[in-house]
Each structure stands twice: as structure tokens, then as C-alpha cells.
XYZ file of C-alpha atoms in Angstrom:
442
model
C 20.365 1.422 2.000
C 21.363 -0.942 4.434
C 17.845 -3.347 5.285
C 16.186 -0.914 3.489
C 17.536 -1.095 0.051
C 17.444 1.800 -2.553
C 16.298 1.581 -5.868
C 18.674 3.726 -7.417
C 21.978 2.010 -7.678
C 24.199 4.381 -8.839
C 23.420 6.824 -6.173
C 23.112 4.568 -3.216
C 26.871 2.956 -4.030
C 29.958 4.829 -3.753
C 32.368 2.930 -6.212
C 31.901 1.079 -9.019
C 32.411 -1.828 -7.584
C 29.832 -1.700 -5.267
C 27.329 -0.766 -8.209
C 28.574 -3.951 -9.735
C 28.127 -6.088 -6.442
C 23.966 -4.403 -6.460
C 23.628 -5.306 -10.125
C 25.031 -9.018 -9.354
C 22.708 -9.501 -6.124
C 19.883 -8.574 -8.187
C 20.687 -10.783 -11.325
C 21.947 -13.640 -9.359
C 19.178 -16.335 -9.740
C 19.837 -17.905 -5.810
C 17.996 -14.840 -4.520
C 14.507 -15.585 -4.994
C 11.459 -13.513 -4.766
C 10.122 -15.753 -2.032
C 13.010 -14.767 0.239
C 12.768 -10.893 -0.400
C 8.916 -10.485 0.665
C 9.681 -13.282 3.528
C 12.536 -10.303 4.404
C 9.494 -7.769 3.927
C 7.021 -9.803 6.038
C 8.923 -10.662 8.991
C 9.804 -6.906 9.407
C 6.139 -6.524 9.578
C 5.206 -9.308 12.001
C 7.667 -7.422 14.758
C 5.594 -4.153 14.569
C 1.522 -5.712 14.794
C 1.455 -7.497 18.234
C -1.955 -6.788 19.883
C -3.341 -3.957 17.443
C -5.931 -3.832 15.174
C -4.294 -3.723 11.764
C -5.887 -2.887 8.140
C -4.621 -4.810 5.419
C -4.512 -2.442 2.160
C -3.812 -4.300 -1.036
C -4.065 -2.961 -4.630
C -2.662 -3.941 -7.720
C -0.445 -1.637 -9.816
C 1.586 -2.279 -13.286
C 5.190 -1.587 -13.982
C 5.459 -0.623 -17.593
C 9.039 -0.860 -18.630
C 7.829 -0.408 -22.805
C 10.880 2.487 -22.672
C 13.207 0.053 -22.284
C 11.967 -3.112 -24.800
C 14.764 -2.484 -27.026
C 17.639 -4.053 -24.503
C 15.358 -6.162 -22.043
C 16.024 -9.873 -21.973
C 13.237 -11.844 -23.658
C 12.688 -14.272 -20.956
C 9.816 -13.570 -18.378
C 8.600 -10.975 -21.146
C 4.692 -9.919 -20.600
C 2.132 -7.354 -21.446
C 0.668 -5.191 -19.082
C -2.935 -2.701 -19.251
C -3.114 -2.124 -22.756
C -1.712 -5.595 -23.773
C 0.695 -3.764 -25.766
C 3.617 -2.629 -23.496
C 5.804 -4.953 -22.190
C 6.303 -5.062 -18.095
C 4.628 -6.866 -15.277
C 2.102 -6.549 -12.324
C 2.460 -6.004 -8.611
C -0.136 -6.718 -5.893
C 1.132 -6.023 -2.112
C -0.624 -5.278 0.739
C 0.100 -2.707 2.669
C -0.434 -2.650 6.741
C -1.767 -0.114 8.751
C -2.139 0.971 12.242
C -6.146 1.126 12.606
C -5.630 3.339 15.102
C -3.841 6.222 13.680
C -3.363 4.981 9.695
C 0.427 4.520 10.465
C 1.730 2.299 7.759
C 3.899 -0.157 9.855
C 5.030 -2.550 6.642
C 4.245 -4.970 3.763
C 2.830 -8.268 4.594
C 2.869 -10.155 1.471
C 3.337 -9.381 -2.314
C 2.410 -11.114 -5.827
C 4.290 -10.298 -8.743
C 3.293 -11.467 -12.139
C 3.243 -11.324 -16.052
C 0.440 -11.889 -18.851
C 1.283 -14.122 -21.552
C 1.654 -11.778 -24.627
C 0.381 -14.698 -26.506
C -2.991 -14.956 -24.366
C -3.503 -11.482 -23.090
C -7.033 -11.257 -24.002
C -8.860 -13.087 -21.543
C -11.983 -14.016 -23.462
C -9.998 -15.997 -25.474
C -9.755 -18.413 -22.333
C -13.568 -18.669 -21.610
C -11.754 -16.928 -18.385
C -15.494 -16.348 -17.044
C -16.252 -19.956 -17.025
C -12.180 -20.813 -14.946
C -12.442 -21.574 -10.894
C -11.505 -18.634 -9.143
C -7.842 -20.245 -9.075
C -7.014 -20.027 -12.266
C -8.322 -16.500 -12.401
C -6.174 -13.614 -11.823
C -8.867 -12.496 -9.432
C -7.727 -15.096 -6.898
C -4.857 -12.314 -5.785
C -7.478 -11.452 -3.406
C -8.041 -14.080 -1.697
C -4.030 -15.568 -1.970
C -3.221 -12.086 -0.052
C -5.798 -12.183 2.400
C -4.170 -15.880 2.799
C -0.723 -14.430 3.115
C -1.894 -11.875 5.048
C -3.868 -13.821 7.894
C -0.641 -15.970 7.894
C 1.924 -13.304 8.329
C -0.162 -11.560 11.217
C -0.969 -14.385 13.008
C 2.516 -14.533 13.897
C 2.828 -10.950 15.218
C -0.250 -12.196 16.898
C -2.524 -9.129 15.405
C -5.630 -8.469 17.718
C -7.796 -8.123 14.205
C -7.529 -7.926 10.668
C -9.371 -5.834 8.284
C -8.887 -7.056 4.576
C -9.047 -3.291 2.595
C -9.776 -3.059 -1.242
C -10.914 -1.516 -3.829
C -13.802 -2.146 -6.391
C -11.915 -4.365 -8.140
C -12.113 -7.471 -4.983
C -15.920 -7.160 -4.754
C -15.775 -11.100 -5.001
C -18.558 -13.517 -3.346
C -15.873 -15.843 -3.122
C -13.925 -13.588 -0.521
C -16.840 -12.589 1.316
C -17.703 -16.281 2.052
C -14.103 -17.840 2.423
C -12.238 -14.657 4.378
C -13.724 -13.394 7.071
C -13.694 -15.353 10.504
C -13.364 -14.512 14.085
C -9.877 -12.491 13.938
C -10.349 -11.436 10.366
C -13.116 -9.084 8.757
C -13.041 -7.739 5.014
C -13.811 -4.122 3.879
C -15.154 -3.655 0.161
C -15.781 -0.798 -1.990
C -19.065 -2.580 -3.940
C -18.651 -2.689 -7.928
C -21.689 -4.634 -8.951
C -25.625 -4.471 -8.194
C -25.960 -7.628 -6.348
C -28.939 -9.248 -5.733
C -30.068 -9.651 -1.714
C -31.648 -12.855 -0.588
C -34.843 -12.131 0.931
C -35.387 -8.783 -1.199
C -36.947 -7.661 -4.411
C -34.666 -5.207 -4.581
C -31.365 -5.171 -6.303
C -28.165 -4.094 -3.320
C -28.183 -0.602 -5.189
C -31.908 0.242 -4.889
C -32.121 -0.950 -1.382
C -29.076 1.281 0.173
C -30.480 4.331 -1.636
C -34.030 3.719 -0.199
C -32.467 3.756 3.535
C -32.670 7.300 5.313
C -29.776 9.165 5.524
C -28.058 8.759 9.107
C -25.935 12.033 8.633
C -22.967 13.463 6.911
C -19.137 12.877 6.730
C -16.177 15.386 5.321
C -13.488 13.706 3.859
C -10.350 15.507 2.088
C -10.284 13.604 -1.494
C -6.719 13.956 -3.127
C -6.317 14.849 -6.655
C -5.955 11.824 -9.175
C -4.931 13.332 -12.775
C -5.533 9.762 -14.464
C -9.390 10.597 -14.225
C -9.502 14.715 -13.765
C -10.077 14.613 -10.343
C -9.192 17.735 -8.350
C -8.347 17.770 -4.540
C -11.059 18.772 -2.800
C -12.798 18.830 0.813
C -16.406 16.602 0.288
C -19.017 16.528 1.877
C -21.496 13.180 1.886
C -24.426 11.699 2.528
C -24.209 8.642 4.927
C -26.647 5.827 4.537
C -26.387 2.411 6.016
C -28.101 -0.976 5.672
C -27.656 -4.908 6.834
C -28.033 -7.030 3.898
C -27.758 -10.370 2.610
C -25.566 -11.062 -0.385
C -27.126 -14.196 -2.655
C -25.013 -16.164 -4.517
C -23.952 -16.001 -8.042
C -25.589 -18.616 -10.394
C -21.775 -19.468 -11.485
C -20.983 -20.709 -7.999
C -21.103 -24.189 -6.929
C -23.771 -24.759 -4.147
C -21.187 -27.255 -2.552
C -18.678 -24.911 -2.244
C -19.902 -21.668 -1.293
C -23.511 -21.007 0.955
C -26.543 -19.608 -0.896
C -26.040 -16.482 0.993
C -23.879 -13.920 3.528
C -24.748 -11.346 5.640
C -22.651 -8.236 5.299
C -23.091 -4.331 6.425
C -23.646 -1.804 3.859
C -22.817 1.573 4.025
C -23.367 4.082 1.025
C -21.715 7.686 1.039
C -22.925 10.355 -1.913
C -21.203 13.379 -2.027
C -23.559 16.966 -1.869
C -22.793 19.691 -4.523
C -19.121 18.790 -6.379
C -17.524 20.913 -8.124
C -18.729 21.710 -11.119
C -17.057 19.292 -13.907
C -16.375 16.479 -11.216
C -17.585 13.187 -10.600
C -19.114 13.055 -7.376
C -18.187 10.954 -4.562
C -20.250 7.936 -4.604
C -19.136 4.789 -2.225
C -21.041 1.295 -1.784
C -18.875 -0.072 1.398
C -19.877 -3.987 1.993
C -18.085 -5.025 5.378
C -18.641 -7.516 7.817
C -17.910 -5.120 10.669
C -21.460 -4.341 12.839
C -22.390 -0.817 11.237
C -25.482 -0.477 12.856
C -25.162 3.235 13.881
C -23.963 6.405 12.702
C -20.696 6.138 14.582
C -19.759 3.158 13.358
C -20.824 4.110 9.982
C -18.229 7.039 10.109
C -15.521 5.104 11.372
C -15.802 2.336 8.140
C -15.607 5.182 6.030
C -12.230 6.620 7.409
C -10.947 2.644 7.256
C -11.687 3.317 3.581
C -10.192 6.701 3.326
C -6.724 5.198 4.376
C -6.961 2.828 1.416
C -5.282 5.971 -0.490
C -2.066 5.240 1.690
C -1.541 1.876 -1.220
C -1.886 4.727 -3.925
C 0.995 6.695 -2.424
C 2.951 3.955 -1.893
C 2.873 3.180 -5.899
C 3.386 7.020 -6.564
C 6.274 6.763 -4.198
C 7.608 3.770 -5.858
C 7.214 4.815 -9.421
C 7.713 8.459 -10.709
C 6.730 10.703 -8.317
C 9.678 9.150 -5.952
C 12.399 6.296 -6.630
C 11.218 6.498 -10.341
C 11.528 2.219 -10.588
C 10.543 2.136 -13.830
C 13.725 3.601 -15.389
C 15.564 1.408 -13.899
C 18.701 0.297 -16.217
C 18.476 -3.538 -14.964
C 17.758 -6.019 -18.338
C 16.751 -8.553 -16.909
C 12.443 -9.362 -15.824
C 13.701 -11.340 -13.108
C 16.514 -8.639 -11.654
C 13.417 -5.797 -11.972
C 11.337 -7.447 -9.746
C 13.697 -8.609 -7.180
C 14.497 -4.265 -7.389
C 11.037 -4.066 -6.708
C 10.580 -5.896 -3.657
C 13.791 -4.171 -2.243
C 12.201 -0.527 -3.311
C 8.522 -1.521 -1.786
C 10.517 -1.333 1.596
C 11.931 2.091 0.520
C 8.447 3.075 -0.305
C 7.145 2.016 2.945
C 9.822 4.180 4.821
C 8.988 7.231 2.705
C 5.632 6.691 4.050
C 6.372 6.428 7.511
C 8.427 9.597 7.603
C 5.370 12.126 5.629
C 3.065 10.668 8.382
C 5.707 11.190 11.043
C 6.728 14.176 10.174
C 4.503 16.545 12.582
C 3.355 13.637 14.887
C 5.186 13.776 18.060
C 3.735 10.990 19.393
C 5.191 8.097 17.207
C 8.597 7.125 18.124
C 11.043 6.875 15.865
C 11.975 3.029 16.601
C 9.018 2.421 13.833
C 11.014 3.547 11.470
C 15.089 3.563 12.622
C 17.338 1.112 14.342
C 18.911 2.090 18.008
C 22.349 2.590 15.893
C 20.684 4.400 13.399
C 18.887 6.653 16.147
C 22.626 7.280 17.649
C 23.686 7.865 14.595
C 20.989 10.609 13.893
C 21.825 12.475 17.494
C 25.097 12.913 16.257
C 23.935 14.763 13.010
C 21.305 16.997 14.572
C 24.118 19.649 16.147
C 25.524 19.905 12.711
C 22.222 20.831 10.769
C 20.786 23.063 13.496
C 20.902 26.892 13.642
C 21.862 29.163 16.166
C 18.318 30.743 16.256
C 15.618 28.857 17.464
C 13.528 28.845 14.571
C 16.476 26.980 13.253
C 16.543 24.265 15.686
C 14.793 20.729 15.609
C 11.584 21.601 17.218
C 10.064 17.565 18.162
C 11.079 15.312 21.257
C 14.173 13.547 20.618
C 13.841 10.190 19.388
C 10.330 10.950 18.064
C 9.342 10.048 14.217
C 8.999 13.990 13.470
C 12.482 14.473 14.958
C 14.177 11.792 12.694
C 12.225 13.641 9.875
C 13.173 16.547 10.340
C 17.006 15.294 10.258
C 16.178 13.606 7.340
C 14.498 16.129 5.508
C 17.221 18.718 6.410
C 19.916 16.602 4.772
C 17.764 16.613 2.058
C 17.922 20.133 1.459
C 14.855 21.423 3.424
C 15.473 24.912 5.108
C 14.192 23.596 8.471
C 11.946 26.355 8.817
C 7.834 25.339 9.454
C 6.961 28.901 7.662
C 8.358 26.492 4.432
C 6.368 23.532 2.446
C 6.772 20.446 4.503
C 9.370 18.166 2.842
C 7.759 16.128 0.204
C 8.970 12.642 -1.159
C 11.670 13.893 -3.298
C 13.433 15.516 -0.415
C 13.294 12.750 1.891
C 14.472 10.363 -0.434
C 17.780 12.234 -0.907
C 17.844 12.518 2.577
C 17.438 9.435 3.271
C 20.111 8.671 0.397
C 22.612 11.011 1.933
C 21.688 9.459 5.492
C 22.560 6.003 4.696
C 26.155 7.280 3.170
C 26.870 8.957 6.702
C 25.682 6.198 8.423
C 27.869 3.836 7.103
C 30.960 6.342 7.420
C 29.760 6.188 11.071
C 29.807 3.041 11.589
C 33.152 2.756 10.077
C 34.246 5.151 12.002
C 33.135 3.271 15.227
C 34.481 -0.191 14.515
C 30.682 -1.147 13.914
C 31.137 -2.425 10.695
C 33.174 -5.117 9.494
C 35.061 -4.580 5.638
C 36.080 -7.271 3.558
C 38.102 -6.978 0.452
């Protein structure tokens, strides 16, 4: 799909021998996985100057178990349940802190466990420096990260993640004048200058107000989507350090904001909402209390993006590649699929956003020359957003897709924008042909 490549081979080429010429970029050993997320990143540096940007990263597997029998054994390693074979993917996705308009990927880790030491005990792993622990993805994207930005000269950085990066080691090392972190807590700490344990101490502070938040549903735990309501507390508080942790290395303590959130009443059957933010943003008031918590709400965007690379969208993990190698070079070409599916759901009934986030100028002109021959005669039938906006490229896109074009119907989900998108990138290259743009060699 021209810079932003499809994971689905057979449909994005139309001959075999273009399928063939996909399946030999992918396998062919020159193209490194380096060079891909540089690709990725550099996109992203064009699109930060002079915001505030959050930096979203997660960590997701890619279980290819279905496909053991004819997978190459080299590069061969065991994911969750140290039992399937496939590998692990960490990027980090960057938002507008603005709006929560996912503008790109700025770095992206891909790895496999050893099947033959996939039990981490068995390495006295508690007892390795942080570098030799698979923890240190953390702090190697935040790395990346700060890198990457600092070249689109980025106003700020917020480091985003989950419970899983509740490290002293990034609290102490990340954070400096440009960059701040954003942690969902996972363990009772214990506060210099306190009896109390972090835990204790946040629920003992008064509660400053309440926040609604929309919580999607997650089927992997039995959540249901929901509208919650919560409980907003805040505290400052200062974070000791571990016993495991070198005095040399690391000071005896940091100072961080804390920010709990409880939800009231959940349904009945559902775990409630409960969130221990640490941050070294200045939360010393309800409003800036609020506005940490929708930082964290946006953190879902990384969960969509994984949805929208694996099942629920380009469906990576059946891919027909046999190679370890080949998959993951697809999978730094889909993340920038993924990202672009994004884009256009947000986009879709914003206005505002033009569609140059998303679209070249060709592919822009190539787009006003479609919208005449997927509009209506009625008005209902006609592309309703400013030309050149993000919601009137969607709507093109979605409408090639098979969507009716009517806003009585669902708004197009990922599945029809992905076959739009498909079908776009066909016409736009018969476009370009068409125009002398494009260049064929035999």
C-alpha cells in the first residue's frame, strides 16, 4: 500500500508476480528491522514539531502456534504461556496531547524467549541489572523515544504505560526538563518520610471530586463497556528506593504526583475501576488531576492499535510467511497500516483535522477525483465534511469500502476501512498510471 504497506499480500498485489516480489522483500535478509522502524520513526518526527506529545507504549505477543508445523526453526521462541511458539512486540505509539490524535510510531522492539530458558526463575532474573532484564523495554523506548522527538523538536514528552513499567529505575533515569513519565502504580511502595505504605497514604487523602470516563469492553477479563463514574484523590509523595538498587546508581528517593481514581457503584459482577497514577506532572489541583486521568484514558489508543493489527483488522497472525525473520519485518510494515486505521476512526467525524495527517497531496488529488463517483444525487448521499478534511477522506474511504454513506448507519468500523483503504491504493496506482506519475519497469 504504497509507504503504507498492507499486511495482506495477496489482496494488496494484483499479479502473481507482484505477490512474489512482497514475499521476496520480506524474506530478503538486506532489509533489516532497524531500517523499517527508522522508515516508521522519521514519518513521525515530520508530524510533532512544537506540540506536546504522549508517548503510549505496551507490549503485545504474536502467537503464530497455528502455523508451527511449516515455520522455519531459526529465530523460533515461546511466547505467554511458554508453550506456543511466536514472538513479542513493544512500540510506542504517539499522540497529539491535545486532541489524542495518534500522529505515528516512534520506536519499536521486537523479540523472542529462548524456549530453552523461558522460565525466568531459572535465571535468578530478580537478582540481573535492569539490562539484562526484559523490563529494560521501558526505559530503551523512552530512550528511542526522547531521541526520535527531539528531532521533530517536540515541545514535551509524556512517557504513557501501563502497570507493567511501574519501575524505580524509570522514574529516576527518565524524566528531565522536556520529558515527564505517566504510570499506572502496580506495587505498594514505600514513601520516604512516611509510615505509611503509597497505598494507605492516597486512600487517606480527601476526595477532590469525581471524573466520568467511558471504559471499553475487554473480553480477556469480562469486562463490559460501560460509562464510570470515580472518585478522584490526589497526593505528592516521595518514592524510596528499593533495597535491590545500588545507592551509587540511583538516589535514595523521588518525588512524584499521585493521583488515585475508584470507581462508585459498578455493575454488578464487575471489577471496579481502581487507578494508582504516579506522574511527575504538578497535580496539585483538581483540574490538573482530571486532565492526568484523560492522558491515561488515551493509553487504550495502544490496545486498538494491537486489535487493529491482529484479528479484529489485518488479522497478522495468519499470515502465510515461514520465516521468524520475514513475520516481523510484516509487522513493522502492518504497525504503519495500523496507525492509519487509527487515524481515519478518529477522523472520521472531526472536521477540524486535515487530511494531510494522514494522505499525501497526490493522494488527496487522487481522492477529489473519486468523490463525484461515490456520491448520490440526494443530499443525504453526498460527502457531508470540508474538502480536504480527515472526515472527508474517511468518508471516501469508508464508501469504497462498502459503507452506505448515510450517518442514520453504524459509522464504518476497521474492517470497512481496511478494504477501503485496500481498494484505494489499487485506484491510486491506476491513477497514477494513468497520469504519467508513476514510472514501470519490467
Amino acid at each position: 500500500m504504497g509507504k503504507h504497506q498492507s499486511v495482506n499480500i495477496r489482496q494488496i498485489s494484483r499479479k502473481r508476480a507482484e505477490q512474489v516480489g512482497y514475499y521476496r522483500f520480506l524474506e530478503n535478509q538486506n532489509v533489516t528491522i532497524g531500517e523499517l522502524v527508522r522508515s516508521l520513526s522519521d514519518h513521525c518526527v515530520l508530524q510533532v514539531e512544537r506540540k506536546h506529545i504522549l508517548a503510549i507504549s505496551d507490549t503485545s505477543e504474536i502467537n503464530l502456534q497455528s502455523h508451527v508445523g511449516r515455520l522455519k526453526a531459526s529465530g523460533l521462541g515461546v511466547v505467554g504461556n511458554n508453550t506456543d511458539v511466536g514472538f513479542y512486540i513493544h512500540p510506542t505509539l504517539i499522540l497529539d496531547a491535545e486532541n489524542g490524535f495518534p500522529l505515528g510510531i516512534s520506536a519499536v522492539q521486537l523479540w523472542t524467549r529462548d524456549i530453552n530458558h523461558a522460565d525466568k526463575h531459572e535465571r535468578n532474573y530478580q537478582k540481573l541489572p535492569i539490562e539484562q532484564e526484559e523490563s529494560y523495554k521501558w526505559l530503551r523506548s523512552a530512550t528511542d523515544t526522547q531521541r526520535c522527538l527531539s528531532l521533530g523538536s517536540a515541545k514535551v514528552v509524556t512517557h504513557i504505560a501501563d502497570r507493567e513499567s511501574d519501575l524505580y529505575e524509570e522514574f529516576a533515569t527518565v524524566p528531565n526538563r522536556d520529558n515527564h513519565v505517566l504510570v499506572r502504580a502496580r506495587q505498594d511502595r514505600r514513601l520516604a518520610e512516611q509510615t505509611q505504605s503509597l497505598y494507605t497514604y492516597l486512600n487517606q487523602q480527601p476526595s477532590e471530586g469525581t471524573y466520568t470516563v467511558d471504559v471499553p469492553a475487554d473480553s480477556r477479563i469480562g469486562r463490559t463497556a460501560r460509562e464510570a463514574l470515580l472518585i478522584v484523590r490526589r497526593a505528592v509523595v516521595k518514592i524510596q528506593r528499593p533495597d535491590k538498587l545500588s545507592t551509587l546508581d540511583y538516589p535514595a528517593s523521588v518525588m512524584l504526583y499521585a493521583v488515585e481514581a475508584v470507581e462508585v457503584n459498578p455493575p454488578v459482577g464487575q471489577e471496579p475501576i481502581h487507578w494508582r497514577l504516579l506522574t511527575t506532572h504538578q497535580v496539585i489541583c483538581l483540574e490538573q488531576a482530571l486532565q492526568v486521568l484523560r492522558w491515561y484514558t488515551w493509553r487504550w489508543r495502544i490496545e486498538q492499535l494491537f486489535a487493529t493489527l491482529k484479528t479484529a483488522g489485518l488479522n497478522l497472525e495468519a499470515t502465510q510467511l515461514e520465516s521468524i525473520a520475514a513475520i516481523q519485518r510484516l509487522t513493522v510494515l502492518a504497525l504503519s497500516v495500523a496507525v492509519r486505521i487509527l487515524q481515519l476512526i478518529q477522523g472520521r467525524d472531526n472536521p477540524d483535522l486535515p487530511a494531510t495527517v494522514t494522505f499525501t497531496d497526490e493522494q488527496l488529488q487522487c481522492l477529489s477525483t473519486l468523490v463525484p463517483t461515490l456520491e448520490g444525487k440526494t443530499r443525504l448521499q453526498q460527502n457531508p465534511y470540508p474538502p480536504s478534511s480527515l472526515a472527508w477522506a474517511t468518508w471516501i474511504i469508508a464508501r469504497l469500502g462498502g459503507w452506505s454513506g448515510y450517518k442514520s448507519q453504524k459509522p464504518p468500523g476497521i474492517t470497512t476501512l481496511i478494504r477501503g483503504l485496500y481498494q484505494f491504493e489499487s485506484t491510486f496506482f491506476g491513477w497514477k498510471l494513468a497520469l504519467g506519475l508513476l514510472v514501470c519497469t519490467p
